[in-house]
Structure formats: structure tokens, C-alpha cells
Tab-separated table of C-alpha atoms in Angstrom:
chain	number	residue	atom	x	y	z
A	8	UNK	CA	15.702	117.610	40.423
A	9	UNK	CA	16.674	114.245	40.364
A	10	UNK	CA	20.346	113.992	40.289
A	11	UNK	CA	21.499	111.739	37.267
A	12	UNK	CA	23.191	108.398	38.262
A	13	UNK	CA	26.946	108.219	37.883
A	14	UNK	CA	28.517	106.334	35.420
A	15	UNK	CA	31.759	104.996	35.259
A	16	UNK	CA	34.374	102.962	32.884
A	17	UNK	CA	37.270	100.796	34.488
A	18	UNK	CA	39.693	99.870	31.147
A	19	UNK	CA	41.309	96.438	32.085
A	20	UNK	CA	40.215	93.681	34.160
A	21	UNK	CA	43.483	92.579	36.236
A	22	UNK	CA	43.680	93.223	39.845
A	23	UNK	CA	44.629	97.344	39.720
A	24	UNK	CA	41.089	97.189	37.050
A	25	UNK	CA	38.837	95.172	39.520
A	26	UNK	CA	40.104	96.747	42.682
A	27	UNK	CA	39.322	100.194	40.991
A	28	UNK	CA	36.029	99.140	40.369
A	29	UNK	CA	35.422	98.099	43.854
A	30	UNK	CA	36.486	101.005	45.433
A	31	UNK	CA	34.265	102.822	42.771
A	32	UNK	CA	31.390	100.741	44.058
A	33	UNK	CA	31.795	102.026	47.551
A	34	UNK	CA	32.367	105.428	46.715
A	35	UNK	CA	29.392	105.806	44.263
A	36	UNK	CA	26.760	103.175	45.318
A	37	UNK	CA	24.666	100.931	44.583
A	38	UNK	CA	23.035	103.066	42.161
A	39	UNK	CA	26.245	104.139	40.259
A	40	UNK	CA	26.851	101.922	36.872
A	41	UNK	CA	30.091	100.659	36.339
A	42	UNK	CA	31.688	98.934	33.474
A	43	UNK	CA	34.929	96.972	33.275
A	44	UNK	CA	36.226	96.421	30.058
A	45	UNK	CA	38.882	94.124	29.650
A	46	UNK	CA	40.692	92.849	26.184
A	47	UNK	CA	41.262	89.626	26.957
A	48	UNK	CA	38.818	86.545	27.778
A	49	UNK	CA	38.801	86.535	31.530
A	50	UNK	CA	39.867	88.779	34.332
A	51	UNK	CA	42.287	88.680	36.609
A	52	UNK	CA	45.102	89.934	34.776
A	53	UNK	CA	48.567	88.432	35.920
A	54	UNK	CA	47.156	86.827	38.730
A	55	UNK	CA	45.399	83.601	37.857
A	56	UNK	CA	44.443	79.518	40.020
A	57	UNK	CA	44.515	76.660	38.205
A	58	UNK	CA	43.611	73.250	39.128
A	59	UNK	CA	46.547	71.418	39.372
A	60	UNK	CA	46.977	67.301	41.159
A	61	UNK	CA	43.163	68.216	42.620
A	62	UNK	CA	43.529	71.164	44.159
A	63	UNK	CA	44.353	75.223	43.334
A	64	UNK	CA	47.708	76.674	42.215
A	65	UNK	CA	48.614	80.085	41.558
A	66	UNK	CA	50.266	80.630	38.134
A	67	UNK	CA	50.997	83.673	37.749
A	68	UNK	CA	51.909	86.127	41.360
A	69	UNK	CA	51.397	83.642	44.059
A	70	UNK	CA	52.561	85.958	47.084
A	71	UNK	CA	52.516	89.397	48.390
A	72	UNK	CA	54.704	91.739	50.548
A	73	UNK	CA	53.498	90.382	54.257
A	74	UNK	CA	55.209	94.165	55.598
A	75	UNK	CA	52.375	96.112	53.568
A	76	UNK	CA	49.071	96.305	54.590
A	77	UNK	CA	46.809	96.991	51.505
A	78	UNK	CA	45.991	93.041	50.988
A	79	UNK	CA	44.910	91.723	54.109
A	80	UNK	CA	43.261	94.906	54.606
A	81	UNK	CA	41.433	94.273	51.116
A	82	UNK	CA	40.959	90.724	52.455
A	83	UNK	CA	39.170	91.677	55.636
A	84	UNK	CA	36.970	93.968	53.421
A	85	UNK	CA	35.342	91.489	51.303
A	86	UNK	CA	35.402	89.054	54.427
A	87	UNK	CA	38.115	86.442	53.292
A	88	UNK	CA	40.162	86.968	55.811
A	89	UNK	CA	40.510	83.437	56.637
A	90	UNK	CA	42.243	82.632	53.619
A	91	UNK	CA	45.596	84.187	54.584
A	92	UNK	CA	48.547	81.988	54.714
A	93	UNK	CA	52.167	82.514	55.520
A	94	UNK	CA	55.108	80.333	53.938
A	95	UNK	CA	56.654	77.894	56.417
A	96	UNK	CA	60.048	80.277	56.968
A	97	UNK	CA	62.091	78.226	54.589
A	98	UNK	CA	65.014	80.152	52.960
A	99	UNK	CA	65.717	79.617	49.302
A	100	UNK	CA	68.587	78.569	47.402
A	101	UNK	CA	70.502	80.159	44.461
A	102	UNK	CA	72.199	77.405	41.740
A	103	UNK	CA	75.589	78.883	40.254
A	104	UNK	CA	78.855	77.283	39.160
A	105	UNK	CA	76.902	73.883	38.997
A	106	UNK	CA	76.175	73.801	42.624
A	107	UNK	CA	73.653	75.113	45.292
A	108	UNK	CA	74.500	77.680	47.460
A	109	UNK	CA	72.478	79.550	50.786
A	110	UNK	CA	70.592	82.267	49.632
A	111	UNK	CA	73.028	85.190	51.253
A	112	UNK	CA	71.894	87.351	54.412
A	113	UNK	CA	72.546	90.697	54.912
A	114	UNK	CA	71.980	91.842	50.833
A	115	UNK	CA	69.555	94.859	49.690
A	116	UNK	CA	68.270	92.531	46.508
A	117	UNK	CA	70.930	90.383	46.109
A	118	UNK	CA	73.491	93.541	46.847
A	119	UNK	CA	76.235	92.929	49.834
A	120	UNK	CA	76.804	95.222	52.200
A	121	UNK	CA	80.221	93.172	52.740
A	122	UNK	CA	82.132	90.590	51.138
A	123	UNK	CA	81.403	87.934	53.841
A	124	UNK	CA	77.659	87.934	53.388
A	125	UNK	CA	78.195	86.201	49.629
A	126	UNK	CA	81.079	84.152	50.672
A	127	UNK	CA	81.129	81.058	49.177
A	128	UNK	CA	79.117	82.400	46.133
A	129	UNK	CA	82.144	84.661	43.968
A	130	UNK	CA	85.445	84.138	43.893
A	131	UNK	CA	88.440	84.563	46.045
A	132	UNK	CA	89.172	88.055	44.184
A	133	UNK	CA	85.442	89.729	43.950
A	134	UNK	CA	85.546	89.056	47.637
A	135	UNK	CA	88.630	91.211	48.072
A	136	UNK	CA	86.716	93.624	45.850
A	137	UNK	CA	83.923	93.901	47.877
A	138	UNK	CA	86.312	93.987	50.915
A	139	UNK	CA	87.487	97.215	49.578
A	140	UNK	CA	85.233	98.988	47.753
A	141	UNK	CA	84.864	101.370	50.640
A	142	UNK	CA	88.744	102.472	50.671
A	143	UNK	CA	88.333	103.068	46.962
A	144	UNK	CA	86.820	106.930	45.576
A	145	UNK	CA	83.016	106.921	45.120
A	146	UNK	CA	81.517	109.326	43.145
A	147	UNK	CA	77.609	109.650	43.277
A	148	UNK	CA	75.081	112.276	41.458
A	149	UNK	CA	72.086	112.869	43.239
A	150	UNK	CA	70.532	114.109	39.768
A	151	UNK	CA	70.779	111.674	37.873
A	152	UNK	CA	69.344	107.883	37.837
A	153	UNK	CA	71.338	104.602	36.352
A	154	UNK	CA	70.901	101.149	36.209
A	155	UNK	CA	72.033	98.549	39.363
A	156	UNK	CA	74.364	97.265	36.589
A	157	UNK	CA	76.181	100.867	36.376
A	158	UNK	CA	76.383	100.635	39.487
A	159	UNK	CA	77.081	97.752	41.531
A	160	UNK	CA	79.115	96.150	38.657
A	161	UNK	CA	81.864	98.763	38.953
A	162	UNK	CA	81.669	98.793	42.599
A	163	UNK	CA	81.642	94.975	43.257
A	164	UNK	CA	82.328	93.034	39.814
A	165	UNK	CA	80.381	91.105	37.536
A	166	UNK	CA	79.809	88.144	39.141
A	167	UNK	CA	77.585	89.562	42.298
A	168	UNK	CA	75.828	90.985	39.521
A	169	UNK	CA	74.930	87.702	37.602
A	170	UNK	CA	74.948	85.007	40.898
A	171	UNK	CA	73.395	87.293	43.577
A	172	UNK	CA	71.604	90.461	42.069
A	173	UNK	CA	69.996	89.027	38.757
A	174	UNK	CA	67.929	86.091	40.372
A	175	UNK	CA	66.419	88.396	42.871
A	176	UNK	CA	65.416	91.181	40.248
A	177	UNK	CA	64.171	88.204	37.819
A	178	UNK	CA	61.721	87.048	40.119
A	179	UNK	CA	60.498	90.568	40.897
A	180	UNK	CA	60.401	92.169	37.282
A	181	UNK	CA	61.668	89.372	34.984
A	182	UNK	CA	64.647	91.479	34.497
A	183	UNK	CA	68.222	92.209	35.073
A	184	UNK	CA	70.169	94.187	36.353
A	185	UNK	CA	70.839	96.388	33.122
A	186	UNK	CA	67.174	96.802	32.438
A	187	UNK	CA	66.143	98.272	36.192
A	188	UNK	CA	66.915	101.341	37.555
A	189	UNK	CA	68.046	102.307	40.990
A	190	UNK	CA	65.704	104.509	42.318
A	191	UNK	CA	62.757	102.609	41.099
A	192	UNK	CA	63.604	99.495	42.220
A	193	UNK	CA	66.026	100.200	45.343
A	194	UNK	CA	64.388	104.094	46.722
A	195	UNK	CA	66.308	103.180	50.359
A	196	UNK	CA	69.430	102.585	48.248
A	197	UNK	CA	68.883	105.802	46.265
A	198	UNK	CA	68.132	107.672	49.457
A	199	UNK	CA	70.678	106.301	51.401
A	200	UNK	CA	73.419	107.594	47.739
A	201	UNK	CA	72.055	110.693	48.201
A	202	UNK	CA	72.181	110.994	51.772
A	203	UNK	CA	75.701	111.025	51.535
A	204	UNK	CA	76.981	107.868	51.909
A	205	UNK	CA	80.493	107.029	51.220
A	206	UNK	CA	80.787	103.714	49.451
A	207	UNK	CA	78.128	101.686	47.859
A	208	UNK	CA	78.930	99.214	50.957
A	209	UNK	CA	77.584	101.765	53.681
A	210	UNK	CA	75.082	103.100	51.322
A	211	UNK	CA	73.532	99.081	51.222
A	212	UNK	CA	74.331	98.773	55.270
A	213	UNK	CA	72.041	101.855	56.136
A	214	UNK	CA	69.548	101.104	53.533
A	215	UNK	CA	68.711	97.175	54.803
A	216	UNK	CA	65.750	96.728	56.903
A	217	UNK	CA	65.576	95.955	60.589
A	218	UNK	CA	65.323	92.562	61.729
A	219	UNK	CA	62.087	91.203	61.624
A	220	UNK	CA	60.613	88.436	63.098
A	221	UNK	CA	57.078	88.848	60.899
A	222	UNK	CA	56.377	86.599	58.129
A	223	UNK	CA	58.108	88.101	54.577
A	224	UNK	CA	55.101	87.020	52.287
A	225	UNK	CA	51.499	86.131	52.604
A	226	UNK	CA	49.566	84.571	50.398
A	227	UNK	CA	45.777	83.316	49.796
A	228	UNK	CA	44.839	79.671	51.304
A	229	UNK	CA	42.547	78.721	47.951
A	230	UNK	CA	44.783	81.416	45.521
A	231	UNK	CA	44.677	84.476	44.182
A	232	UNK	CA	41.123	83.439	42.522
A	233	UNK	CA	39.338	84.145	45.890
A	234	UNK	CA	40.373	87.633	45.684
A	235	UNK	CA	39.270	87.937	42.393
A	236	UNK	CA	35.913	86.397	42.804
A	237	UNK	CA	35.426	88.088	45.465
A	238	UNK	CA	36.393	91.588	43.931
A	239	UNK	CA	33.905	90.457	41.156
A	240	UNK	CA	31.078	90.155	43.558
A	241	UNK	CA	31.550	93.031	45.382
A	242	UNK	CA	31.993	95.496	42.209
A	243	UNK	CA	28.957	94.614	40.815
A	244	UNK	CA	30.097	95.276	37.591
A	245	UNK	CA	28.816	95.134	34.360
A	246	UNK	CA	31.944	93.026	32.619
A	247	UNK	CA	33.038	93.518	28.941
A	248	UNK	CA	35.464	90.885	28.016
A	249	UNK	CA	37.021	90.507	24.480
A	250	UNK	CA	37.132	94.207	23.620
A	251	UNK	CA	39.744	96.486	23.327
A	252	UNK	CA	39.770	100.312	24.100
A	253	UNK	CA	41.568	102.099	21.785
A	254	UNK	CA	41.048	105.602	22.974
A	255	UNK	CA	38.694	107.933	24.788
A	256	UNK	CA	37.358	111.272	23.544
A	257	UNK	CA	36.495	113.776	25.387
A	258	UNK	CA	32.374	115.316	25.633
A	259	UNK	CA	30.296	117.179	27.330
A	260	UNK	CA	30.644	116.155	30.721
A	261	UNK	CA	32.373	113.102	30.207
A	262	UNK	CA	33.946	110.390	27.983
A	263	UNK	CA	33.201	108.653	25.071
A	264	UNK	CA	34.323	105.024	25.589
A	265	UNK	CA	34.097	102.884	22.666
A	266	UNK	CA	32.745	100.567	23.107
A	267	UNK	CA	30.716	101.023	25.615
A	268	UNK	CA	29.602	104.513	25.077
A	269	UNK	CA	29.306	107.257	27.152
A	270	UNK	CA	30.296	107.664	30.834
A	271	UNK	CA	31.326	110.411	33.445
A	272	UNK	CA	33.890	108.777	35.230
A	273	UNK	CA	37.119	106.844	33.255
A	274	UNK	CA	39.955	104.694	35.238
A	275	UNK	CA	42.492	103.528	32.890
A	276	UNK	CA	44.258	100.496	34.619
A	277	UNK	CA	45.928	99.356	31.311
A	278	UNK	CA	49.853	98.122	30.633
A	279	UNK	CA	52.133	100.853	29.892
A	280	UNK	CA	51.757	100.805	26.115
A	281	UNK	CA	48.025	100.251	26.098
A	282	UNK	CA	47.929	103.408	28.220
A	283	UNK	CA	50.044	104.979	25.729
A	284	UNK	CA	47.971	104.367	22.504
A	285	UNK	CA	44.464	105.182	24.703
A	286	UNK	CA	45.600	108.598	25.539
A	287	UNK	CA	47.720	109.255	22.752
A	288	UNK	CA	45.372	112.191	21.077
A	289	UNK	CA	43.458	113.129	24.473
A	290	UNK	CA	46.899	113.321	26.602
A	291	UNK	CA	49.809	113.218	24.192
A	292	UNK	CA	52.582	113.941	27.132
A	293	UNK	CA	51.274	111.203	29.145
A	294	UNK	CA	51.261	108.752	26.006
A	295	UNK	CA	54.639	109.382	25.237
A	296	UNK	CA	55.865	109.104	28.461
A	297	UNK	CA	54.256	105.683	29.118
A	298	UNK	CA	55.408	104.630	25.641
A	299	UNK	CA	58.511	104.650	26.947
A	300	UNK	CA	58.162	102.240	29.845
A	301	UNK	CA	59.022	98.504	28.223
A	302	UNK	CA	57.274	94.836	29.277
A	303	UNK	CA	59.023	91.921	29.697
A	304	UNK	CA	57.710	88.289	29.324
A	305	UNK	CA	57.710	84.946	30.911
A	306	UNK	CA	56.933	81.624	31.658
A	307	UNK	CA	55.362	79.632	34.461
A	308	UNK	CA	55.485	75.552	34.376
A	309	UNK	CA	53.599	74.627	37.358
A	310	UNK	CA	54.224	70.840	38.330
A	311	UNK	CA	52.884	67.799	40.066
A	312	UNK	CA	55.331	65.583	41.261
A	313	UNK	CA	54.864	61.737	43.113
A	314	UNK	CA	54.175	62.617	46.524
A	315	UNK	CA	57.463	60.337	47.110
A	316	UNK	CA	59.434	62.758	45.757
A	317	UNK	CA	61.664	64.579	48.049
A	318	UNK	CA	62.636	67.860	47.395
A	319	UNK	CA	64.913	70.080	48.504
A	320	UNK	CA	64.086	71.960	52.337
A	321	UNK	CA	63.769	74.929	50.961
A	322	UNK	CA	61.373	77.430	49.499
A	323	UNK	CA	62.654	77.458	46.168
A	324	UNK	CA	65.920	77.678	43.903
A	325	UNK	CA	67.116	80.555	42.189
A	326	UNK	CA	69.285	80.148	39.327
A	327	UNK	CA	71.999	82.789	38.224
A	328	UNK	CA	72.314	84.084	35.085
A	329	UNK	CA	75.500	83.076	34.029
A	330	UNK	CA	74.988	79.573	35.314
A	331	UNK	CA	73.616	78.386	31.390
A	332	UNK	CA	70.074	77.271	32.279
A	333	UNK	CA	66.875	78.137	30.573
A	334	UNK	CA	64.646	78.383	33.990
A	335	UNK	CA	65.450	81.260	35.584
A	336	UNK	CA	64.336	79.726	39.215
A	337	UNK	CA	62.014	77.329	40.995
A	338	UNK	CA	59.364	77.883	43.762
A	339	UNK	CA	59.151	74.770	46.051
A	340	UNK	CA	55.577	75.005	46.425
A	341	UNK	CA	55.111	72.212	48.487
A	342	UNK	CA	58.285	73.367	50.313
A	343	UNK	CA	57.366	77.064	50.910
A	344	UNK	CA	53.808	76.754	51.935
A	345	UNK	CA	52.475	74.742	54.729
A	346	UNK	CA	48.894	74.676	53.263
A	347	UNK	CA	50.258	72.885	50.018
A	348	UNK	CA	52.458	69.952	52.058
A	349	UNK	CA	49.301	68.442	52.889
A	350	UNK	CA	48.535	67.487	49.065
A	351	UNK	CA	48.792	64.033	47.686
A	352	UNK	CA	51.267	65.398	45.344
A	353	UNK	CA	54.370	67.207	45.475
A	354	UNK	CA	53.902	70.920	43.677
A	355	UNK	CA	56.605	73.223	42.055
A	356	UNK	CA	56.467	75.816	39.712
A	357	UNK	CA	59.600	76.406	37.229
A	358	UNK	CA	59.693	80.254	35.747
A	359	UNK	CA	61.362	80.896	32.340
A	360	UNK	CA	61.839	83.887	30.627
A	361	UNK	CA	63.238	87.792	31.170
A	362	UNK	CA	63.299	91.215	29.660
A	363	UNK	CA	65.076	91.305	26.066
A	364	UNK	CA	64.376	87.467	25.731
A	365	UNK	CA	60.755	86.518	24.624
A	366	UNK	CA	62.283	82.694	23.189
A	367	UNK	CA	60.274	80.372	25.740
A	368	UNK	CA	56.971	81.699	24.667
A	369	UNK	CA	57.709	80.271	21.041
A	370	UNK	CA	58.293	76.780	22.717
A	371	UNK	CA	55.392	74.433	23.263
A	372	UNK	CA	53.879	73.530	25.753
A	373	UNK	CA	55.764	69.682	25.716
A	374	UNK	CA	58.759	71.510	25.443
A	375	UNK	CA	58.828	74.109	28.398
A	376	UNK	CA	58.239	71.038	30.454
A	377	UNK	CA	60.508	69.410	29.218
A	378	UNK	CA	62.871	72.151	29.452
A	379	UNK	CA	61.775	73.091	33.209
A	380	UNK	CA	62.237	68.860	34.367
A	381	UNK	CA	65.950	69.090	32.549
A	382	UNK	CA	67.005	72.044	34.556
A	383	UNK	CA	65.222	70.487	37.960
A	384	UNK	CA	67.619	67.501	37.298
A	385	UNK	CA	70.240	69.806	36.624
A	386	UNK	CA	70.349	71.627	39.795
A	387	UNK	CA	68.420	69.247	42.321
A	388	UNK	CA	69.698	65.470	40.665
A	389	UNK	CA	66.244	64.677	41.030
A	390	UNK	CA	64.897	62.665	38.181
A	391	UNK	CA	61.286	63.086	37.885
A	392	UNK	CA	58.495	62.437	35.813
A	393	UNK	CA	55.581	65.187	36.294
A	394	UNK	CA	51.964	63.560	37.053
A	395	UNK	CA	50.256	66.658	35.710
A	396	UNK	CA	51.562	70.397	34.645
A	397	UNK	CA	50.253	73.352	33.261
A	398	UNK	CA	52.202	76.061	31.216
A	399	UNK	CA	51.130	79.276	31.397
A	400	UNK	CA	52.309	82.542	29.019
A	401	UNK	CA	52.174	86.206	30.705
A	402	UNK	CA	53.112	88.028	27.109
A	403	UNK	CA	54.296	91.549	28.284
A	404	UNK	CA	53.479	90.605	31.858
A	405	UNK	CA	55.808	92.690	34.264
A	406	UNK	CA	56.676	96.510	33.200
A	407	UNK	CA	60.681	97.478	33.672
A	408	UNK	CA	61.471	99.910	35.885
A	409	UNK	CA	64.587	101.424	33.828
A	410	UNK	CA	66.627	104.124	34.752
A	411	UNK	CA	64.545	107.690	34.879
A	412	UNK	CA	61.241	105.735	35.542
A	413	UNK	CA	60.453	107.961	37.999
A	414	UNK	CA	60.163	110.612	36.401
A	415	UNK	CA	58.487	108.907	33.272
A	416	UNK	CA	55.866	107.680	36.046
A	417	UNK	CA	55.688	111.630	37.360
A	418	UNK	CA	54.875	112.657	33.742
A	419	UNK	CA	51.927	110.385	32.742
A	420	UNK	CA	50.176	111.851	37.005
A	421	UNK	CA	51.373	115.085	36.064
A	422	UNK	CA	49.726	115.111	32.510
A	423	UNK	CA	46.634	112.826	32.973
A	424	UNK	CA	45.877	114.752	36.900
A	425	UNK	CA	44.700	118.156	34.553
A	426	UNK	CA	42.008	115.428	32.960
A	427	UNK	CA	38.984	116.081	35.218
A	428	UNK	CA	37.326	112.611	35.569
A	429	UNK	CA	40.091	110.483	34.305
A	430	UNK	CA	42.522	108.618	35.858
A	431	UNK	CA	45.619	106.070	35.483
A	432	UNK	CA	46.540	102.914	38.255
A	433	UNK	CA	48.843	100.046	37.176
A	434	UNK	CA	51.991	98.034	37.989
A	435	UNK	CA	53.687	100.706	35.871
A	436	UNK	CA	53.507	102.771	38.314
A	437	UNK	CA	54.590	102.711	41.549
A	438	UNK	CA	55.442	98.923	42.255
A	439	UNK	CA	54.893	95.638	40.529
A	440	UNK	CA	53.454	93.642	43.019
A	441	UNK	CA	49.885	93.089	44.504
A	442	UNK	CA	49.839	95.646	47.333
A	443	UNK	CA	51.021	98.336	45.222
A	444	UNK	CA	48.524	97.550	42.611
A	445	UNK	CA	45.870	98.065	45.254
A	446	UNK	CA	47.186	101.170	46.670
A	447	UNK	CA	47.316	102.847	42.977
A	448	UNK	CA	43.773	101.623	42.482
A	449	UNK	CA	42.590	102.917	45.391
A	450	UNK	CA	44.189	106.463	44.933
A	451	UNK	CA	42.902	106.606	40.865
A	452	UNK	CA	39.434	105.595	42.212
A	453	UNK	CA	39.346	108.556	44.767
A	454	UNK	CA	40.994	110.861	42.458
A	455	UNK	CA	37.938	110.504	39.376
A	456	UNK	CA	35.250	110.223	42.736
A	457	UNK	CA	36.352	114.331	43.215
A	458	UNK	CA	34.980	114.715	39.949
A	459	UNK	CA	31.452	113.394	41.257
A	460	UNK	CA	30.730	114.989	44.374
């Protein structure tokens, strides 16, 4: 008997969907056909190159986590390793009180472990508060999960929260510090809390990572678009673009897909509340579990300045949130990576927008650069006129990691893992940036595979 030939859906096209498909490729075969539908007009998701002065710029994620492997592993797969790139070692800069200020050492995402790390950024008696936070009673439930706001604000006052801690979570989740829970977003922290620890100042001190001399980020020489293209080409996919999934229903071995009919095999790699309404009558306890994880939204201005223009020697400016500006920081394009100093033009990219405020999507185009060369002035005194820019909208782009996301995230597995041939990967789940997209692709690939051996 001839045994049939596998088939296999991959809902959404960003880089969790097209991974997924890839590793669904090389688990199957050539043989095996797979689909990847995707809502919007192109693939890619949240990771997309532009041309920008003559030459590529990332837009959307521009850089991944150098200490994880899954990328340049990916990258040596398809055979582009050549196109990895590390920044030039440049620290960055955080704009508060109307004035620049060294990016702090020795903080756990923008948290001290002691007041002199952030000197110079608070004032004289948040210092003393951070002094002695650790002389003061600390209570800590290992059972329960709260925001960083809950719980570095009462520990070491407002303003670490809004100079040192927002910026950093902004530019990971486009949040703040109320919207992101601690054990999603600091597990060391958490672990090092439940450990024991006495003060939130040990409790950051034991949770830091060694000293390292090996390059924070990496990044792609030509963009992100060469690992897309080249996820593309090794899929082999049959792509669906413009079509929305609304839900999946269950047959005799298999799925209905509309609208692409039926399959065996079903990876859902969908935002939060597309999972949600997909799986809301085949796995109601997943659905409302991931209809409870929020997006927020954002902005990115990228910029060509005259190559004359000399900015600061840094990799970019973060901006606190208290400090009244719309952009919530700069990369220093041109500044952070060496493979970009060598353009004719000077390249930035100004980021606007976090969770719970959605107002620089409704501006135009002319008016977020406008906006994004006002606050440039405003913290660099540079005054520039852009050669060329490009605005581009990520609409629900980055999930929040609130408080209890954990176990929100260990609800949808739980639920969806009793589904034979269906599965769930996303930035929802278990990180927000590239690598950990990868990684969850990889593991919901494997997972519906078990289903076809």
C-alpha cells in the first residue's frame, strides 16, 4: 500500500510561521505538502528590510540575543552564515530630566542592584532609598506573580521605574513596567525571590549575568529579509497570502482548514487573539486563555541623515518615560553597526508607541517624522533634515507578558497538547524575540511530526 503523502497547514507567515514550515519540510520531505497561510499581504511578520539611502534597513526587529544559539544555528542551516554581524560595542544612552545620561551597569533591565550603579540618573533621596532597601522588611510570595511596577516601585521609588526600568522594557515589549510581569519577563529575578533572597537588592545581585566578553546582539549583514527568503526557499511552501483562518474543525484524520481545505497536520503560529478566535469552539480553554494575553503597538521612523551629520558615539538613546517626549528611543544605526558606517548616509531609526497608547498610529506619515526629527533635536541638539525615511506601523505587534502569563501560556500547551496533530508557536509564548520564536517553532513542528510517524 502506498502510504498517502502528508499534508500540512502552517496559519501565519511571520518568522515562528515560516520557521515551522521549514522544520516541517525536513521532517516530512520533499514529498509532504505544506501550506502557509498568512492574513496579511506578505510574510515576514514583524520582521521586515526596506530600502532605505540605497541600501537595506531593518524596520521592524533588527537584532537578536547573540547568548542564544537558535539563529546562527538557523543561519548555518540554510547556508547564510556569512551574513552575521555584531554591533561595534557601543553603549547606549538614556535622555531624562532634559539631559543624557550613561546607560547604567550593573542593572537586571534597568533594575539596580545598588544605588551607585544609577547615580547620576535619580535623585539625591531615591539613592538613599536604594541604599537601604536591604535594611528595610521584604516580604515575598513565591505563589503568586505581580508586575515590576508592584514591585520595584515600592522597593526603590518611582523614578528608577520611569528613567531606568521603562526604556529597557519599551524596547523589548513596547511596554511598561505596569503592563509586564515578573516572572515572564525577569525568570532569574523570580528565581532568585523565591530562592530566598532578602531584599530586592540581593535578589537583582544574584540574578545578573556573569561578565561576558561575547558580543550582546547579532544581527543579519543584508537584514532580516535574508532569513526570510531564505526560509521561503527552503520550505517549499505553497503560500496563501490575503486570507484569514478563522477556525479549524476537526475530521476524520485531520483538519478542515478553510480555506485551504483539508490537511493532517495544523501549526497555528498566530498572535494571541487570532489564536484565541481559531480555537475558540475546537479548544475553548486554550482560547480563553490566549484571549487574555494583550498586544501592544508601535512605531518605527527609520531615517537617512547627510553623511555630515555627526551623531552621538553611541548605539542609540533611550528616552524615559517621564521625560515628555513622544519617541520612546532611538537606535544609532550607523552608530551601533559597523556594516552600516560604511553608507553614504547616516541611518537612525526613531520608535514611538507602547502598550495602552495606540495615538502614533493615527498620525501620518509627515507627521511621525516630524515628530521623531523634533525629539532628535530635543535630546541630541542636532538639527537635521532627513534625505529619505520610511514609517512603518506594527498594529498589535509585541504580546505583554502581564502578571500570571505563565500560567496563561501553560494553559493554551496544556489544552491544545490533548489535540493530536495540532499545535501552537508564537512570541506569546515563551519570549518575544527572534531566537525564541525559532525555538517554539521548532518544538510545535516536532510535536504535530509525532502525529505522522
Amino acid at each position: 500500500m502506498t502510504r498517502a503523502v502528508p499534508r500540512a497547514a502552517v496559519v501565519g507567515g511571520g518568522i515562528t510561521g515560516l520557521v515551522a514550515a521549514y522544520r516541517l519540510r525536513t521532517e516530512l520531505g520533499p514529498e509532504a505538502q505544506i501550506t502557509v497561510v498568512e492574513e496579511s499581504d506578505r510574510l515576514g511578520g514583524t520582521l521586515r528590510t526596506v530600502d532605505l539611502a540605497g541600501g537595506p534597513l531593518d524596520v521592524g526587529a533588527e537584532a537578536f540575543i547573540g547568548r542564544r544559539p537558535e539563529v546562527p544555528a538557523l543561519m548555518a542551516e540554510l547556508g547564510i552564515a556569512d551574513q552575521l554581524v555584531h554591533p561595534a560595542g557601543k553603549r547606549p544612552l538614556i535622555y531624562s530630566s532634559g539631559e543624557l545620561h550613561a546607560m547604567p551597569a550593573g542593572t537586571l533591565m534597568g533594575i539596580p542592584a545598588g544605588a551607585q550603579s544609577i547615580e547620576g540618573l535619580v535623585d539625591a533621596a531615591t539613592l538613599q532609598q536604594i541604599a537601604v532597601e536591604a535594611e528595610t522588611a521584604f516580604d515575598w510570595d513565591p505563589s503568586i506573580d505581580v508586575s515590576v511596577a508592584q514591585l520595584v516601585g515600592g522597593r526603590f521609588g518611582e523614578q528608577v521605574l520611569r528613567r531606568s526600568v521603562d526604556p529597557l522594557l519599551g524596547g523589548v515589549y513596547s511596554g511598561l513596567s505596569d503592563s509586564i510581569g515578573v516572572r515572564a519577563a525577569l525568570p532569574t529575578l523570580a528565581a532568585a525571590l523565591d530562592a530566598g533572597a532578602t531584599s530586592l537588592s540581593s535578589a537583582v545581585a544574584s540574578a545578573l549575568p556573569p561578565p561576558s566578553s561575547e558580543p550582546v546582539f547579532g544581527a543579519l549583514r543584508g537584514g532580516y529579509g535574508v532569513l526570510v527568503d531564505a526560509l521561503i526557499a527552503a520550505a517549499g511552501a505553497r503560500i496563501v497570502l490575503g486570507a484569514r483562518v478563522e477556525s479549524i474543525c476537526g475530521e476524520r484524520k485531520g483538519w478542515r482548514v478553510d480555506p485551504i481545505g483539508h490537511v493532517d497536520l495544523v501549526v497555528l503560529a498566530v498572535p494571541a487573539p487570532a489564536l484565541s478566535a481559531i480555537l475558540a469552539d475546537t479548544v475553548p480553554d486554550a482560547a480563553d486563555a490566549a484571549a487574555d494575553i494583550e498586544l501592544a503597538s508601535s512605531v518605527v521612523v527609520g531615517m537617512a541623515l547627510p553623511s555630515d551629520v555627526e551623531l552621538p558615539d553611541n548605539s542609540g538613546v533611550l528616552v524615559a518615560t517621564d521625560a515628555g517626549l513622544s519617541v520612546k528611543a532611538f537606535t544609532l544605526s550607523s552608530r551601533k553597526w559597523t556594516h552600516l558606517a560604511d553608507r553614504d548616509s547616516v541611518l537612525l531609526r526613531a520608535s514611538l508607541g507602547r502598550f495602552g497608547d495606540d495615538s502614533p498610529l493615527g498620525l501620518s506619515d509627515t507627521e511621525l517624522v516630524r515628530t521623531a526629527v523634533r525629539d532628535l533635536g530635543t535630546v541630541t541638539g542636532l538639527d537635521v533634515t532627513p534625505t529619505a525615511t520610511v514609517v512603518q506601523r506594527w498594529h498589535g505587534g509585541l504580546p505583554q507578558y502581564a502578571p500570571g502569563h505563565l500560567d496563561r501560556v501553560a494553559e493554551i500547551e496544556c489544552a491544545v497538547r490533548d489535540v493530536p496533530g495540532v499545535a501552537v508557536a508564537g512570541a506569546w509564548s515563551h519570549g518575544v524575540g527572534v531566537p525564541a520564536c525559532v525555538a517554539s517553532a521548532t518544538r510545535a513542528a516536532a510535536a504535530v511530526c509525532e502525529v505522522a510517524r
